PDB file of C-alpha atoms in Angstrom:
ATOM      1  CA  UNK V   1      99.455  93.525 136.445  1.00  0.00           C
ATOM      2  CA  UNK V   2      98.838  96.417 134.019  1.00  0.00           C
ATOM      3  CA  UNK V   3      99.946  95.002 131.171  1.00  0.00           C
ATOM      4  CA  UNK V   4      97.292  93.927 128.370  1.00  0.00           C
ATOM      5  CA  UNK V   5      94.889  91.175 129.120  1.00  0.00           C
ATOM      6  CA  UNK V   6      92.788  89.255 126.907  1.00  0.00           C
ATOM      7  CA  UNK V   7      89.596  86.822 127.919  1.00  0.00           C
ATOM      8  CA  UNK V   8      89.646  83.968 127.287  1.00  0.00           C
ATOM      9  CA  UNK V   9      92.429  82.156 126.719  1.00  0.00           C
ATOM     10  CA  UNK V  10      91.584  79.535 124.973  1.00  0.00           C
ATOM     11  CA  UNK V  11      88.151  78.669 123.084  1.00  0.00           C
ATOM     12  CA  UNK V  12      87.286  75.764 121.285  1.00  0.00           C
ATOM     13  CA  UNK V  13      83.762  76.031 119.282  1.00  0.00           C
ATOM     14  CA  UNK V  14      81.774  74.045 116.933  1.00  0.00           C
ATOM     15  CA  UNK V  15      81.408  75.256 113.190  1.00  0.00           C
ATOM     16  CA  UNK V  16      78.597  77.870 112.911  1.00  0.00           C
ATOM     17  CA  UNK V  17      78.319  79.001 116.347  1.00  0.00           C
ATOM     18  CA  UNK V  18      79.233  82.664 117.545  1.00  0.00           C
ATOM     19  CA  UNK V  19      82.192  83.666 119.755  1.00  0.00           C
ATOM     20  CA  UNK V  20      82.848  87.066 121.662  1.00  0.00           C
ATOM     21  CA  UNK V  21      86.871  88.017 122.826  1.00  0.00           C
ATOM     22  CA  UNK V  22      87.516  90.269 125.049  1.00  0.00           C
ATOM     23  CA  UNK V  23      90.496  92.928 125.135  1.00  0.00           C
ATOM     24  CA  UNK V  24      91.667  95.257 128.262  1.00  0.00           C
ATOM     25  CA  UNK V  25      94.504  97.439 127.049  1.00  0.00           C
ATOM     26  CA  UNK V  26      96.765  99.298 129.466  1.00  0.00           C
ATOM     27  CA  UNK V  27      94.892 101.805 131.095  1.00  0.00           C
ATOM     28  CA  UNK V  28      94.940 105.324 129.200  1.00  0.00           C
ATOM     29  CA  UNK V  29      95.825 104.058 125.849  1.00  0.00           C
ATOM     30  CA  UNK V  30      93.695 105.351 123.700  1.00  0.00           C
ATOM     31  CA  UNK V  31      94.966 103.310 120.566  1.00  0.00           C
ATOM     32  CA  UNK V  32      93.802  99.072 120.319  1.00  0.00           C
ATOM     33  CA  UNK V  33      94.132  97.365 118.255  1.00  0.00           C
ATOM     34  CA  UNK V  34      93.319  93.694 116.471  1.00  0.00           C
ATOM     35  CA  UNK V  35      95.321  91.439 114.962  1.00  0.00           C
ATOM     36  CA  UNK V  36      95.091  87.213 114.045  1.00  0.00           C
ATOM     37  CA  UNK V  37      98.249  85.044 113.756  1.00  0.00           C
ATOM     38  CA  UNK V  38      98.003  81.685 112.332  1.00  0.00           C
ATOM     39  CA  UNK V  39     100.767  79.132 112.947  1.00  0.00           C
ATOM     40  CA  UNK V  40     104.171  80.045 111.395  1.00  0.00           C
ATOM     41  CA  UNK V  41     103.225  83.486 109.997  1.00  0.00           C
ATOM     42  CA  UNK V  42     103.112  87.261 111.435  1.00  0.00           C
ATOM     43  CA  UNK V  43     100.180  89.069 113.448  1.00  0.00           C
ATOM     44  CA  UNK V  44      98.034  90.105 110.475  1.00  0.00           C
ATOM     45  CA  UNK V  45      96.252  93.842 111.282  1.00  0.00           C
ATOM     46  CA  UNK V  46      92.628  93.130 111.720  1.00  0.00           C
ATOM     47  CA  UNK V  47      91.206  96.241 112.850  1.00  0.00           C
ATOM     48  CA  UNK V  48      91.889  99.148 115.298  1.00  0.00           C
ATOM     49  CA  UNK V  49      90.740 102.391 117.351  1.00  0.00           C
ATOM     50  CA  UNK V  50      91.190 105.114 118.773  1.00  0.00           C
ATOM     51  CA  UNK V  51      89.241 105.654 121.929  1.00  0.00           C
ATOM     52  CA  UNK V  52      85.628 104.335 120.673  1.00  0.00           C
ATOM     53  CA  UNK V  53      86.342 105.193 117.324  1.00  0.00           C
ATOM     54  CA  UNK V  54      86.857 102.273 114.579  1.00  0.00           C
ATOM     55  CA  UNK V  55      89.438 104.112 112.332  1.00  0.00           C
ATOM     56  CA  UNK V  56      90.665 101.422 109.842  1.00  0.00           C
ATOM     57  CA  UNK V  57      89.370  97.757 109.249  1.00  0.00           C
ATOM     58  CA  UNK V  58      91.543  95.011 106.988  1.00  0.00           C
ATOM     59  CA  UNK V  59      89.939  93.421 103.869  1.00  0.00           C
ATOM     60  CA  UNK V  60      90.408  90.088 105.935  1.00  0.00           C
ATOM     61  CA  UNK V  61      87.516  91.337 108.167  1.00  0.00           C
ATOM     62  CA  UNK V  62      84.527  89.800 106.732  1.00  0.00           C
ATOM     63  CA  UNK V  63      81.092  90.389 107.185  1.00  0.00           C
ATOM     64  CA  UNK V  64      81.555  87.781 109.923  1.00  0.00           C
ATOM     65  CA  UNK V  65      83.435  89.515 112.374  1.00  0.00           C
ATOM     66  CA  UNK V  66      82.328  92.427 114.325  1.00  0.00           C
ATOM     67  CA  UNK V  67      84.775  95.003 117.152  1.00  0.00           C
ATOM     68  CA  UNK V  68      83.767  97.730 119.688  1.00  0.00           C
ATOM     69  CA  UNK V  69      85.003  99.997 121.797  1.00  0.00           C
ATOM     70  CA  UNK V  70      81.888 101.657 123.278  1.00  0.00           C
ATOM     71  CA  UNK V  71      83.906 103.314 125.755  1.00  0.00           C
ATOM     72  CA  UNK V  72      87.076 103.733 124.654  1.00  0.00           C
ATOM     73  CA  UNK V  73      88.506 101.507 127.359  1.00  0.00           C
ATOM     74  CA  UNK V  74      87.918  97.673 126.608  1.00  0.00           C
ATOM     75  CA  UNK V  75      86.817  96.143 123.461  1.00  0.00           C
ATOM     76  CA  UNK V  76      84.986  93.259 121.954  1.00  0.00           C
ATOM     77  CA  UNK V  77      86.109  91.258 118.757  1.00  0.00           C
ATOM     78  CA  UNK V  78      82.972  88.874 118.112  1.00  0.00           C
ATOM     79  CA  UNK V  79      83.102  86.378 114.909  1.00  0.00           C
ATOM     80  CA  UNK V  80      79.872  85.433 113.841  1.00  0.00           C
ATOM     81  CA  UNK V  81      79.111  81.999 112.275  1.00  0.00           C
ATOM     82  CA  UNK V  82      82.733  80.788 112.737  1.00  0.00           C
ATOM     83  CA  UNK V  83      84.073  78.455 109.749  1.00  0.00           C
ATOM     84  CA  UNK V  84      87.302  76.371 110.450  1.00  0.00           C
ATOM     85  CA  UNK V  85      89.278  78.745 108.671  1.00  0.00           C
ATOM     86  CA  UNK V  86      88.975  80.926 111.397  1.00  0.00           C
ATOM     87  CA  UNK V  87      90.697  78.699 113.879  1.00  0.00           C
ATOM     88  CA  UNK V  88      93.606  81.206 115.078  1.00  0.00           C
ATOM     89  CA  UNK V  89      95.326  83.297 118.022  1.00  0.00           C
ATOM     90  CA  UNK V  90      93.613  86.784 118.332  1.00  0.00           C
ATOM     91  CA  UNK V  91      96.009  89.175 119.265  1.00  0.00           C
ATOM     92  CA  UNK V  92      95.109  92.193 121.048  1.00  0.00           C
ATOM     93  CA  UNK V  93      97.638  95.515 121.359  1.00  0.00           C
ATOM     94  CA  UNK V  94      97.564  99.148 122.981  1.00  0.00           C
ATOM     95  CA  UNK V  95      99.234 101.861 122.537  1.00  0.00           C
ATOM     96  CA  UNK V  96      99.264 105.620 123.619  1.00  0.00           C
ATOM     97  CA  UNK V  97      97.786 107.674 121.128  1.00  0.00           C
ATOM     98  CA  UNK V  98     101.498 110.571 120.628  1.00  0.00           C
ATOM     99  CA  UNK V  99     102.626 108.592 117.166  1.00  0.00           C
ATOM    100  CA  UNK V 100     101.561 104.955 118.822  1.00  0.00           C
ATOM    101  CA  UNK V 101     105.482 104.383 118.520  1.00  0.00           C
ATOM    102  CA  UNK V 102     105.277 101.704 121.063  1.00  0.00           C
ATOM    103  CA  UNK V 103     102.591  98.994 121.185  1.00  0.00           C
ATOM    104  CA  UNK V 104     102.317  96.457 123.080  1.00  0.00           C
ATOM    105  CA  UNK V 105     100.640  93.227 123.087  1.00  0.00           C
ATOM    106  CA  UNK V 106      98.185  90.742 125.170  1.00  0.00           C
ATOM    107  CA  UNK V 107      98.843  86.793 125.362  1.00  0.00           C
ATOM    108  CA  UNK V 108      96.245  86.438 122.673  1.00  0.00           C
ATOM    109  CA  UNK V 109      93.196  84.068 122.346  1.00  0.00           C
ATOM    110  CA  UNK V 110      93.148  80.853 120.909  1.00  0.00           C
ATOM    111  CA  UNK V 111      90.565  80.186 118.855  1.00  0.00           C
ATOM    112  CA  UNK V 112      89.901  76.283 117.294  1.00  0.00           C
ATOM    113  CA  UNK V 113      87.127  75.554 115.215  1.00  0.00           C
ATOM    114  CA  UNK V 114      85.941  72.368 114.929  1.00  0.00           C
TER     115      UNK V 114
ATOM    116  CA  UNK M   1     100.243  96.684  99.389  1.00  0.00           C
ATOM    117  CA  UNK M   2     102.828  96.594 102.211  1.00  0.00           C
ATOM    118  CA  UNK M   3     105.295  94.183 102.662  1.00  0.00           C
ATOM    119  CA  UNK M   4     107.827  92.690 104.817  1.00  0.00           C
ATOM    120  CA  UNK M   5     110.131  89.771 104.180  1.00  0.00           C
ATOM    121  CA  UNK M   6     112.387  87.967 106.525  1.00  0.00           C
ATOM    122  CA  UNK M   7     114.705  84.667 106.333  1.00  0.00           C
ATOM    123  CA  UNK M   8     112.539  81.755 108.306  1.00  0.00           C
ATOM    124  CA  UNK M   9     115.596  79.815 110.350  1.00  0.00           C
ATOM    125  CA  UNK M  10     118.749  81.112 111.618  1.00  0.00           C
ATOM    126  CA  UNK M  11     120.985  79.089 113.846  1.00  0.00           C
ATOM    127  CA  UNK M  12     123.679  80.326 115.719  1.00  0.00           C
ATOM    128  CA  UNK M  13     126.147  78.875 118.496  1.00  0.00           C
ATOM    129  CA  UNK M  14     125.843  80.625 121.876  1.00  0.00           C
ATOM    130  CA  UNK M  15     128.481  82.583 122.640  1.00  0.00           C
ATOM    131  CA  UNK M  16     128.177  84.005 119.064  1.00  0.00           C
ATOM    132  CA  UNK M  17     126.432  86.694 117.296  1.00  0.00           C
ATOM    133  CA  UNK M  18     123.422  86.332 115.627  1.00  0.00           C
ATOM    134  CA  UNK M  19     122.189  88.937 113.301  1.00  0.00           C
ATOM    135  CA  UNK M  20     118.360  88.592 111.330  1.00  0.00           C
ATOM    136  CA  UNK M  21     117.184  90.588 108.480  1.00  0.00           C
ATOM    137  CA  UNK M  22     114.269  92.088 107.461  1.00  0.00           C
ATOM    138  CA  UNK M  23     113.137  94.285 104.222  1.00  0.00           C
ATOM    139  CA  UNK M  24     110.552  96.222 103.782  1.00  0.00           C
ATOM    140  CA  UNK M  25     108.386  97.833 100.918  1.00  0.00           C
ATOM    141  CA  UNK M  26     106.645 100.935 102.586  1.00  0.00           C
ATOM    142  CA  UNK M  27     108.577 103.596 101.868  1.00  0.00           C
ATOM    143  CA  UNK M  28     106.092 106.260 104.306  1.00  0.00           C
ATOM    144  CA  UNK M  29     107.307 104.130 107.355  1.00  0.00           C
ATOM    145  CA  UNK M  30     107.871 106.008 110.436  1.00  0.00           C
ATOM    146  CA  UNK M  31     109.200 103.485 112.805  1.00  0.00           C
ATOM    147  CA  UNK M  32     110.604  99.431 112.922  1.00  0.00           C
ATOM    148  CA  UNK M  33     110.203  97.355 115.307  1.00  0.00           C
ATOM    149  CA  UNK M  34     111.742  94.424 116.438  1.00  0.00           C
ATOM    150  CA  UNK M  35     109.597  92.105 118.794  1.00  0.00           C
ATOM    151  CA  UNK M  36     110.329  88.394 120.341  1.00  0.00           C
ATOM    152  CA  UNK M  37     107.972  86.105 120.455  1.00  0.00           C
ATOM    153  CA  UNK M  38     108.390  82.888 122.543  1.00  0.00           C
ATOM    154  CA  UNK M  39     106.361  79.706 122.294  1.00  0.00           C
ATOM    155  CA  UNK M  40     102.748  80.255 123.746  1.00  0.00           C
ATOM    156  CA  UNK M  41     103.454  83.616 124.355  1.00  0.00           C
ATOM    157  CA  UNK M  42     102.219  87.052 122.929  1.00  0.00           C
ATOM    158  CA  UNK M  43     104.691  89.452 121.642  1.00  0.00           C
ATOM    159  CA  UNK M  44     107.102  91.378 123.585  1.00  0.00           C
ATOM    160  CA  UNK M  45     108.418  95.049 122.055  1.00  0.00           C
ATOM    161  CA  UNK M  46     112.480  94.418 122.354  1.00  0.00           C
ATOM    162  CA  UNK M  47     113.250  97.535 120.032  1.00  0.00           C
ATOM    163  CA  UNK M  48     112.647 100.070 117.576  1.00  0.00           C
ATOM    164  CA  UNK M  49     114.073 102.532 115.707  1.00  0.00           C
ATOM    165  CA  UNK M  50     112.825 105.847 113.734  1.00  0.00           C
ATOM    166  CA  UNK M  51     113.124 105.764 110.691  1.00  0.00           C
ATOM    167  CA  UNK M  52     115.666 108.949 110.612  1.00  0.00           C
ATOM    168  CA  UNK M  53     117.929 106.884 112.225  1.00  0.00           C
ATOM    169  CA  UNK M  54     120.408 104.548 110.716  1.00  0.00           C
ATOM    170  CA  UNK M  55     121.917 102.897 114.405  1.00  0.00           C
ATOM    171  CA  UNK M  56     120.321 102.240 117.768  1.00  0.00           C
ATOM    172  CA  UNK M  57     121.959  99.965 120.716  1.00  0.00           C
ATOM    173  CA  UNK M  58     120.602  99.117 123.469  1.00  0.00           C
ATOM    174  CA  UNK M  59     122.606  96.274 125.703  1.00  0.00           C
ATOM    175  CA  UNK M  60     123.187  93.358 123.672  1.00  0.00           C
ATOM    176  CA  UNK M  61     120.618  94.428 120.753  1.00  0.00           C
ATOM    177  CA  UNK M  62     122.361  96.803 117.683  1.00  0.00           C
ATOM    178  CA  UNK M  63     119.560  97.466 114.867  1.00  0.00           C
ATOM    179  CA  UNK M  64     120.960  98.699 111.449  1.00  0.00           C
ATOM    180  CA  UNK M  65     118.592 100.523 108.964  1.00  0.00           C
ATOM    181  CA  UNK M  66     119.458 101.522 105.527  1.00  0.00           C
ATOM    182  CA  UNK M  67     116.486 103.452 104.390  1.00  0.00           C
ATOM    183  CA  UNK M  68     117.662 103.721 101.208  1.00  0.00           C
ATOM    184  CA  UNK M  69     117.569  99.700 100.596  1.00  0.00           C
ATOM    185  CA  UNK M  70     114.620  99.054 102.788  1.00  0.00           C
ATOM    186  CA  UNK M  71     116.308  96.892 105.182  1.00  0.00           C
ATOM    187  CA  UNK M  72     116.431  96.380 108.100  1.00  0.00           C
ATOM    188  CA  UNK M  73     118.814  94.428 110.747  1.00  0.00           C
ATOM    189  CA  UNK M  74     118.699  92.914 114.338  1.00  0.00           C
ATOM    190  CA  UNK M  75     122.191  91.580 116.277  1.00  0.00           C
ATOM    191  CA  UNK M  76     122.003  90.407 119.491  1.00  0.00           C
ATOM    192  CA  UNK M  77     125.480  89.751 120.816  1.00  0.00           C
ATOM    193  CA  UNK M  78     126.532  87.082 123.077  1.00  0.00           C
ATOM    194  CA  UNK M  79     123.500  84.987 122.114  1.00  0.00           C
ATOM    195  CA  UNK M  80     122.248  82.772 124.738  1.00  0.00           C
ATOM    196  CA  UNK M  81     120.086  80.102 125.035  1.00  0.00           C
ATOM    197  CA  UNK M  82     116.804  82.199 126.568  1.00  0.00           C
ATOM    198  CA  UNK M  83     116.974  84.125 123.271  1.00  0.00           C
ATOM    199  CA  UNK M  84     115.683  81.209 121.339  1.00  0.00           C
ATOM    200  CA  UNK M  85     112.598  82.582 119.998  1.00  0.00           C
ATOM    201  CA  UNK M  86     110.767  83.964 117.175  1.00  0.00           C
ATOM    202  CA  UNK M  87     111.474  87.260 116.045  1.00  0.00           C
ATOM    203  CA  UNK M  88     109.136  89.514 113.983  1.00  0.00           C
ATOM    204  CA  UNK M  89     109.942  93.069 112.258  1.00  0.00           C
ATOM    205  CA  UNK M  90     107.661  95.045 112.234  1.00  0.00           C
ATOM    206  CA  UNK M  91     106.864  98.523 110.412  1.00  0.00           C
ATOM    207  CA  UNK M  92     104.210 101.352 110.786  1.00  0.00           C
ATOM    208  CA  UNK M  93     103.517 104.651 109.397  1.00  0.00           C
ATOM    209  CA  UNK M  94     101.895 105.466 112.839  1.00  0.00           C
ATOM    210  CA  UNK M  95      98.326 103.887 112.084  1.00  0.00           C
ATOM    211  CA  UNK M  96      98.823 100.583 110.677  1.00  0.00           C
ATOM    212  CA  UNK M  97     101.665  98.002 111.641  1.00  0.00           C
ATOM    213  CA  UNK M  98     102.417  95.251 108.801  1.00  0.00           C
ATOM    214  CA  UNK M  99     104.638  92.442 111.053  1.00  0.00           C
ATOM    215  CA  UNK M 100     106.805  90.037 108.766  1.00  0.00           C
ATOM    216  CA  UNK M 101     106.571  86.037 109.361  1.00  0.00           C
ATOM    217  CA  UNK M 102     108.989  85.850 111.768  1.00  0.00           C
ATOM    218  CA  UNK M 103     112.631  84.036 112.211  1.00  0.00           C
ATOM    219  CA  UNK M 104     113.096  81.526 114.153  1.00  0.00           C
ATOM    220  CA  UNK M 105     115.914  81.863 115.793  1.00  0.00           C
ATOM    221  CA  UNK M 106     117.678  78.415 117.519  1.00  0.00           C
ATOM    222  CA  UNK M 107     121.108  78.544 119.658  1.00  0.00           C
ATOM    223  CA  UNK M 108     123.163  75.870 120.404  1.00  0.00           C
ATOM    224  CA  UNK M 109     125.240  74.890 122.716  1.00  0.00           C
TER     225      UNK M 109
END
């Protein structure tokens, strides 16, 4: 499968503790990006690059949350001292880097809080 | 900021057409998007259109922009049952995309 892939699935964690998602775009896009959808609403934009770089981060990225992209292929999303509000999916998406037009999306990461 | 509205619930009758709406506030968009996304699923790309362009078709999807109104328009023909989902518009300026909540979209027999 070369579609986007996302690790892992599903995560349940207590408040406080730290968790680290994983993202594998399709192989040579050179745009990922970030998103979180809660239930009933849109993907909101988290974050994204381009190759390793970290061009643009949301005002809904706190202090809390951390991404990478040390080589430009896979990245990292990692949300330190989680609080239940952060009980969502994670979305990842990739896209080629000639306007982005088309991006496309992983099956996201489920993230509960308790 | 940006913005992108959309009617929560449509219900249609298969066999029929449905058509969902979307506006949007960003007047530097480049393209719109139309994806489908179906329960415990991630998103899947079914169209988009640049923003130059007032028509595309493709098979049983027609999407409609006026750019002047900032709206936007999805009909899938001969709706059937497998195209219960939910379906988000999306729009970018080629950097960020700003999705809308989504319609839900139920067909019945």
């Amino acid at each position: 499968d070369t579609g986007v892939s996302q690790d892992p699935r599903h995560k349940i964690t207590k408040r406080g503790q730290n968790v680290t998602f994983r993202c594998d775009p399709i192989s040579e896009h050179n745009r990922l990006y970030w998103y979180r959808q809660t239930l009933g609403q849109g993907p909101e934009f988290l974050t994204y690059f381009q190759n390793e770089a970290q061009l643009e981060k949301s005002r809904l990225l706190s202090d809390r949350f951390s991404a990478e992209r040390p080589k430009g292929s896979f990245s990292t999303l990692e949300i330190q001292r989680t609080e239940q509000g952060d009980s969502a999916m994670y979305l990842c998406a990739s896209s080629s880097g000639r306007g982005g037009r088309e991006q496309f999306f992983g099956p996201g990461t489920r993230l509960t809080v308790l | 900021g940006e913005d992108v509205e959309q009617s929560l619930f449509l219900s249609v009758r298969e066999g029929d057409s449905s058509v969902i709406n979307c506006t949007y506030t960003d007047s530097s968009s480049t393209y719109l998007y139309w994806y489908k996304q179906e329960p415990g699923a991630g998103l899947q790309l079914l169209t988009y259109i640049f923003s130059n362009m007032d028509m595309k078709q493709d098979q049983r999807l027609t999407v409609l922009l006026n750019k002047k109104d900032k709206h936007l328009s999805l009909r899938i023909a001969d709706t059937q049952t497998g195209d219960s989902a939910i379906y988000f518009c999306a729009e970018s300026n080629g950097q960020n995309f700003v999705f809308g909540p989504g319609t839900r979209l139920s067909v019945l027999p």
